[in-house]
Phi, psi and omega in degrees: 000131183215169173278131187277319186211169176093199186295337180252019183311132176086348181290137179282145176241148176279146176263156175293129180296147179093190184247019184280344179242163180229089184298141175292129182292157179301321181298313179293317180302316179298316181297317183288323180289334174297326179278329184270341187229264359287344177236159183242147177257071182083191179109177182234144180238139173244114181255094176278150182055047194293335181062246178276348184089006186305315182291315179296321178295321177299318179297318178295318179299329182267012170122349175296144185267336187213143179218143173244130181246130182230133171206156181262352183264129181303321180295323178294315180300316178299317181293317177301311179303317179298313181295320179293320176297315180304321182263005180056049181251012184297329184286343183240020182220160171225144182233132182227138172265109184195162170287149183303315183296322178292323179295319178298316179296320180294321179291323178295318180299326178276358181060036176275146177229147186236151177261343180215126177243119182255123180238104180225064183278173170301135183300140175077006185245358187225145175266094182303316183299322179294318179297318179296315178298316180297321180297326176287310182301320181277355176057052180256002182252132173288163174302139181068014177299152180250137172244125177252125178241126172252129189210173174300134183298340178282347184267142174249139178263119178268144182208160179284111184289348174278335181267332186226153171250137176283118179272317181199141172220123187204171170224145185247119175061018180072004182242342183230124173258141175230145174225128178241123180243151174234132181291134179282000000 
């Protein structure tokens, strides 16, 4: 697992030990960031269900200025901290061990807003539509913010078409479904 592009291009990242996470492959990561960026002119990223932090780190490498990484598993938090230290990204990031819904509420309470929301949870365990609705209700997304959802390819992500535009919906190798939305 490595950073694909940007200032940290080619740097290796540590994976979360064990089989509890499913890292996004480099090939998929490159394809999705080509659709979402491929580079960013500043902004903030919220990486929920961050795992190793690979997706959020990729966004920072490609120009995002600030990132918050959230996961509920201690091994994931330890791995994220290691990867951020390795790339010297501690000054522009925050890492929290929390449930996704609590993290959304905490960011709203701090009046933080994001340009990119990354959702890559364990398949079948999360209500994507609820997280998307909560992100709107809590007003944590900037205008034109992008939401990236990685999901089981058999699953469809429903969204309010007045609030979001579908940028891309695809599946990779029959094992990974992706949905990319942009806030109107």
